Short mmCIF file of N, CA and C in Angstrom, two decimals:
data_model
loop_
_atom_site.label_atom_id
_atom_site.label_comp_id
_atom_site.label_asym_id
_atom_site.label_seq_id
_atom_site.Cartn_x
_atom_site.Cartn_y
_atom_site.Cartn_z
N MET A 489 1.06 -0.85 0.07
CA MET A 489 0.23 0.03 0.26
C MET A 489 0.86 1.24 0.00
N ARG A 490 0.33 2.09 -0.68
CA ARG A 490 1.24 3.38 -1.06
C ARG A 490 0.58 4.60 -0.27
N GLY A 491 1.09 5.65 0.32
CA GLY A 491 0.56 6.71 0.76
C GLY A 491 1.20 7.82 0.59
N ILE A 492 0.75 9.06 1.16
CA ILE A 492 1.28 10.53 0.95
C ILE A 492 1.01 11.46 2.36
N THR A 493 1.71 12.03 2.64
CA THR A 493 1.37 13.02 4.01
C THR A 493 1.66 14.16 3.24
N ILE A 494 0.67 15.17 3.50
CA ILE A 494 0.97 16.88 3.08
C ILE A 494 0.56 17.50 4.13
N THR A 495 1.42 18.55 4.19
CA THR A 495 1.47 19.36 5.25
C THR A 495 1.64 21.22 4.64
N TYR A 496 0.86 22.14 5.47
CA TYR A 496 1.04 22.98 4.79
C TYR A 496 0.21 24.32 6.09
N LYS A 497 0.38 25.40 5.84
CA LYS A 497 -0.11 26.46 7.11
C LYS A 497 -1.15 27.20 6.76
N TYR A 498 -2.23 27.09 6.88
CA TYR A 498 -3.37 28.21 6.49
C TYR A 498 -4.38 28.91 7.51
N SER A 499 -4.39 29.76 7.46
CA SER A 499 -5.33 30.87 8.62
C SER A 499 -6.20 31.39 7.89
N GLY A 500 -6.75 31.31 6.66
CA GLY A 500 -7.70 31.77 6.15
C GLY A 500 -9.19 31.62 6.57
N GLU A 501 -10.31 31.64 5.79
CA GLU A 501 -11.58 31.46 6.06
C GLU A 501 -11.62 29.86 6.60
N GLU A 502 -12.35 29.44 7.48
CA GLU A 502 -12.36 28.26 7.67
C GLU A 502 -13.35 27.73 6.97
N ASP A 503 -14.36 28.18 6.66
CA ASP A 503 -15.51 27.59 6.31
C ASP A 503 -15.20 26.98 4.76
N ALA A 504 -14.49 27.81 3.86
CA ALA A 504 -13.82 27.66 2.63
C ALA A 504 -12.94 26.74 2.72
N TRP A 505 -12.17 26.34 3.44
CA TRP A 505 -11.49 25.26 3.80
C TRP A 505 -12.27 24.07 3.71
N GLN A 506 -12.85 24.07 4.96
CA GLN A 506 -13.95 23.02 4.99
C GLN A 506 -14.63 22.32 4.17
N ALA A 507 -15.31 23.21 3.18
CA ALA A 507 -16.07 23.17 1.94
C ALA A 507 -15.07 22.58 1.08
N ALA A 508 -14.09 22.50 0.86
CA ALA A 508 -12.85 21.94 -0.21
C ALA A 508 -12.72 20.76 0.28
N MET A 509 -12.80 20.46 1.66
CA MET A 509 -12.12 19.49 2.12
C MET A 509 -13.14 18.07 1.89
N ASN A 510 -14.67 18.75 2.44
CA ASN A 510 -15.64 17.86 2.39
C ASN A 510 -15.87 17.53 1.04
N ASP A 511 -15.77 18.64 0.00
CA ASP A 511 -16.48 18.24 -1.51
C ASP A 511 -15.43 17.15 -1.96
N PHE A 512 -14.14 17.11 -1.69
CA PHE A 512 -13.16 15.70 -2.22
C PHE A 512 -13.41 14.65 -1.34
N ILE A 513 -13.76 14.77 -0.13
CA ILE A 513 -14.07 13.62 0.62
C ILE A 513 -15.01 13.02 -0.10
N ASP A 514 -16.20 13.67 -0.27
CA ASP A 514 -17.35 13.22 -0.81
C ASP A 514 -17.09 12.52 -2.17
N ALA A 515 -16.76 13.40 -3.11
CA ALA A 515 -16.26 12.80 -4.14
C ALA A 515 -15.56 11.53 -4.36
N ILE A 516 -14.59 11.56 -3.75
CA ILE A 516 -14.27 10.04 -3.28
C ILE A 516 -14.96 8.97 -3.03
N ASN A 517 -15.76 9.11 -2.13
CA ASN A 517 -16.78 8.27 -1.59
C ASN A 517 -17.76 7.86 -2.65
N ASP A 518 -18.01 8.97 -3.34
CA ASP A 518 -18.98 8.70 -4.27
C ASP A 518 -18.63 8.11 -5.60
N ASP A 519 -17.38 7.85 -5.82
CA ASP A 519 -16.53 7.21 -6.87
C ASP A 519 -16.51 5.86 -7.05
N PRO A 520 -17.27 4.94 -7.69
CA PRO A 520 -17.15 3.82 -7.36
C PRO A 520 -15.51 2.92 -7.74
N ALA A 521 -14.73 3.74 -8.24
CA ALA A 521 -13.61 3.21 -8.92
C ALA A 521 -12.53 3.47 -7.55
N ALA A 522 -12.98 4.54 -6.76
CA ALA A 522 -12.17 5.07 -5.67
C ALA A 522 -12.71 4.52 -4.12
N ALA A 523 -13.95 4.79 -4.23
CA ALA A 523 -14.37 4.17 -2.96
C ALA A 523 -13.58 2.85 -2.29
N ASP A 524 -13.12 2.99 -1.07
CA ASP A 524 -12.37 1.78 -0.45
C ASP A 524 -11.27 1.35 -1.24
N LYS A 525 -10.83 2.14 -1.88
CA LYS A 525 -9.48 1.96 -2.62
C LYS A 525 -8.40 2.86 -2.19
N PHE A 526 -8.95 3.96 -2.14
CA PHE A 526 -8.21 5.31 -1.91
C PHE A 526 -9.21 5.81 -0.73
N ASN A 527 -8.12 6.09 0.20
CA ASN A 527 -8.57 6.59 1.41
C ASN A 527 -7.86 8.10 1.84
N TYR A 528 -8.54 9.14 2.65
CA TYR A 528 -8.19 10.30 2.75
C TYR A 528 -8.54 10.67 4.13
N GLN A 529 -7.62 11.41 4.60
CA GLN A 529 -7.77 11.94 6.24
C GLN A 529 -7.28 13.33 5.98
N VAL A 530 -7.87 14.61 6.77
CA VAL A 530 -7.46 15.69 6.96
C VAL A 530 -7.48 15.87 8.36
N ALA A 531 -6.63 16.99 8.90
CA ALA A 531 -6.53 17.23 10.35
C ALA A 531 -6.04 18.69 10.46
N VAL A 532 -6.67 19.51 11.42
CA VAL A 532 -5.75 20.80 11.86
C VAL A 532 -5.39 20.76 12.99
N ALA A 533 -4.00 20.90 13.29
CA ALA A 533 -3.50 20.77 14.32
C ALA A 533 -3.58 21.87 15.47
N ASP A 534 -3.30 21.40 16.46
CA ASP A 534 -3.62 22.28 17.79
C ASP A 534 -3.28 24.05 17.34
N ASP A 535 -2.31 24.11 16.87
CA ASP A 535 -2.20 25.47 16.62
C ASP A 535 -2.93 26.34 15.65
N LYS A 536 -3.91 25.49 15.12
CA LYS A 536 -4.97 25.85 14.26
C LYS A 536 -4.71 26.49 12.76
N GLU A 537 -3.37 26.24 12.47
CA GLU A 537 -2.77 26.76 11.29
C GLU A 537 -2.73 25.67 10.41
N THR A 538 -1.54 24.79 11.02
CA THR A 538 -1.33 23.60 10.56
C THR A 538 -1.93 22.88 10.21
N ARG A 539 -2.03 22.28 8.59
CA ARG A 539 -2.91 21.52 8.17
C ARG A 539 -2.08 19.85 7.82
N PHE A 540 -2.75 18.94 8.07
CA PHE A 540 -2.48 17.66 7.62
C PHE A 540 -3.30 16.67 6.39
N HIS A 541 -2.70 16.15 5.71
CA HIS A 541 -3.52 15.63 4.88
C HIS A 541 -3.02 14.68 4.47
N TRP A 542 -3.80 12.85 4.59
CA TRP A 542 -2.81 11.79 4.72
C TRP A 542 -3.61 11.14 3.66
N GLY A 543 -3.13 10.51 2.67
CA GLY A 543 -3.80 9.81 1.67
C GLY A 543 -3.12 8.08 1.31
N ARG A 544 -4.02 7.60 1.06
CA ARG A 544 -3.45 6.18 0.96
C ARG A 544 -4.16 5.08 -0.16
N TRP A 545 -3.70 4.38 -0.99
CA TRP A 545 -4.27 3.75 -1.93
C TRP A 545 -3.73 2.64 -2.32
N ASP A 546 -4.52 1.86 -2.90
CA ASP A 546 -4.40 0.00 -3.22
C ASP A 546 -3.33 -0.13 -4.27
N SER A 547 -3.29 0.92 -5.41
CA SER A 547 -2.55 0.18 -6.65
C SER A 547 -2.46 1.74 -7.48
N ALA A 548 -0.92 1.65 -7.92
CA ALA A 548 -0.89 2.49 -9.28
C ALA A 548 -1.92 3.16 -10.01
N GLU A 549 -2.96 2.07 -10.19
CA GLU A 549 -4.03 2.43 -11.17
C GLU A 549 -5.19 3.04 -10.39
N THR A 550 -5.42 2.63 -9.11
CA THR A 550 -6.28 3.61 -8.54
C THR A 550 -5.80 4.85 -8.58
N LEU A 551 -4.34 5.23 -7.93
CA LEU A 551 -3.95 6.72 -8.00
C LEU A 551 -4.17 7.54 -9.32
N ALA A 552 -3.81 6.46 -10.43
CA ALA A 552 -4.00 7.24 -11.87
C ALA A 552 -5.36 7.70 -11.89
N HIS A 553 -6.31 6.67 -11.66
CA HIS A 553 -7.58 7.21 -11.77
C HIS A 553 -8.37 8.18 -11.09
N VAL A 554 -7.81 8.31 -10.00
CA VAL A 554 -8.30 9.63 -9.00
C VAL A 554 -7.72 10.70 -9.67
N GLN A 555 -6.13 10.90 -9.91
CA GLN A 555 -5.78 11.85 -10.30
C GLN A 555 -6.25 12.49 -11.75
N SER A 556 -6.67 11.81 -11.94
CA SER A 556 -7.06 12.02 -13.76
C SER A 556 -9.04 12.33 -13.56
N GLN A 557 -9.34 12.42 -12.48
CA GLN A 557 -10.60 12.90 -12.30
C GLN A 557 -10.88 14.64 -11.98
N GLY A 558 -11.81 15.13 -12.70
CA GLY A 558 -12.04 16.55 -12.07
C GLY A 558 -12.33 17.09 -11.01
N TYR A 559 -12.59 16.03 -9.94
CA TYR A 559 -12.59 17.00 -8.61
C TYR A 559 -11.38 16.48 -7.91
N PHE A 560 -10.57 15.49 -8.60
CA PHE A 560 -8.78 16.06 -7.97
C PHE A 560 -8.37 17.10 -8.33
N LYS A 561 -8.23 17.44 -9.61
CA LYS A 561 -7.86 18.45 -10.48
C LYS A 561 -8.36 19.91 -9.50
N THR A 562 -9.65 19.93 -9.12
CA THR A 562 -9.96 20.83 -8.40
C THR A 562 -9.72 20.96 -7.07
N PHE A 563 -9.72 20.05 -6.60
CA PHE A 563 -8.76 19.68 -5.28
C PHE A 563 -7.64 20.45 -5.07
N ALA A 564 -6.88 19.83 -6.08
CA ALA A 564 -5.34 20.17 -5.84
C ALA A 564 -5.10 21.38 -6.05
N GLY A 565 -5.72 22.20 -6.89
CA GLY A 565 -5.97 23.55 -7.02
C GLY A 565 -6.27 24.31 -5.87
N LYS A 566 -7.24 23.80 -5.15
CA LYS A 566 -7.77 24.60 -3.86
C LYS A 566 -6.43 24.54 -2.76
N VAL A 567 -5.97 22.89 -2.74
CA VAL A 567 -4.86 22.75 -1.81
C VAL A 567 -3.62 23.70 -2.23
N ARG A 568 -3.32 24.09 -3.34
CA ARG A 568 -2.19 24.99 -3.68
C ARG A 568 -2.84 26.45 -3.35
N GLU A 569 -3.73 26.63 -3.55
CA GLU A 569 -4.70 27.95 -3.04
C GLU A 569 -4.12 28.23 -1.52
N PHE A 570 -4.61 27.07 -0.72
CA PHE A 570 -4.98 27.52 0.77
C PHE A 570 -3.38 27.21 1.18
N ALA A 571 -2.09 26.77 0.49
CA ALA A 571 -1.46 26.57 1.11
C ALA A 571 -0.48 27.91 0.53
N GLY A 572 -0.65 28.75 -0.27
CA GLY A 572 0.03 29.90 -0.91
C GLY A 572 1.05 29.38 -1.76
N GLY A 573 0.95 28.10 -2.38
CA GLY A 573 1.85 27.58 -3.22
C GLY A 573 1.79 26.31 -3.21
N ALA A 574 2.96 25.35 -3.58
CA ALA A 574 3.20 23.93 -3.47
C ALA A 574 3.12 23.53 -1.76
N PRO A 575 2.26 22.59 -1.44
CA PRO A 575 2.52 22.02 0.00
C PRO A 575 3.54 21.20 -0.02
N SER A 576 4.28 20.90 1.24
CA SER A 576 5.20 20.01 1.40
C SER A 576 4.40 18.73 1.19
N ALA A 577 4.91 17.84 0.40
CA ALA A 577 4.21 16.53 0.09
C ALA A 577 5.41 15.36 0.15
N THR A 578 5.10 14.43 0.65
CA THR A 578 5.69 13.32 1.34
C THR A 578 5.19 12.10 0.77
N GLY A 579 5.57 11.10 -0.33
CA GLY A 579 5.10 10.13 -0.52
C GLY A 579 5.75 8.76 0.24
N HIS A 580 5.01 7.71 0.23
CA HIS A 580 5.98 6.83 1.30
C HIS A 580 5.19 5.48 1.07
N ASP A 581 5.89 4.37 1.76
CA ASP A 581 5.27 3.10 1.61
C ASP A 581 4.80 2.87 2.90
N ILE A 582 3.80 2.17 3.17
CA ILE A 582 2.82 1.73 4.63
C ILE A 582 3.41 0.33 4.56
N SER A 583 4.25 0.51 5.79
CA SER A 583 4.75 -0.98 6.07
C SER A 583 4.03 -1.96 7.16
N LEU A 584 3.65 -1.07 8.30
CA LEU A 584 2.81 -1.75 9.26
C LEU A 584 1.66 -0.61 9.72
N LYS A 585 0.51 -1.08 10.27
CA LYS A 585 -0.81 -0.41 10.65
C LYS A 585 -1.50 -0.95 11.61
N THR A 586 -2.17 -0.24 12.24
CA THR A 586 -3.16 -1.05 13.09
C THR A 586 -4.53 -1.34 12.21
N ASN A 587 -5.27 -2.22 12.83
CA ASN A 587 -6.67 -2.32 12.47
C ASN A 587 -7.52 -1.26 12.03
N GLY A 588 -7.91 -1.08 10.82
CA GLY A 588 -9.00 -0.06 10.79
C GLY A 588 -8.28 0.89 10.08
N TRP A 589 -7.50 0.89 9.80
CA TRP A 589 -6.41 2.16 8.99
C TRP A 589 -5.78 1.87 7.94
#
C-alpha cells in the first residue's frame, strides 16, 4: 500500500477550507472506482493553522484514476491556494498499521 502526507499552514476562512475538504472526500466516497481503494484524511493541528492530509491507495491504477478526475484537479488547485503555493508532500510505502487504518 502506498501513501502520501501533505502539510501546509492556512489561517484563512475556515468555512472555505472545510467546504473544499468535504467536497473532495464526498467525491472520493461517491466514485465507485475509488471508494474503499483510495482513503483520505485531513486534520487541523492544535495551532489551528498547520494542516495535515493523509492519503493512501491500493494500487498505481487507483491513484491514476483519482488523479485523472475533475474533482481531484479542482481539489489540488484549492490545496495550492490554501497553502500559498506547493504544499510539502512526502510519498511513502506503508509498512505496518493498526486494524482499521
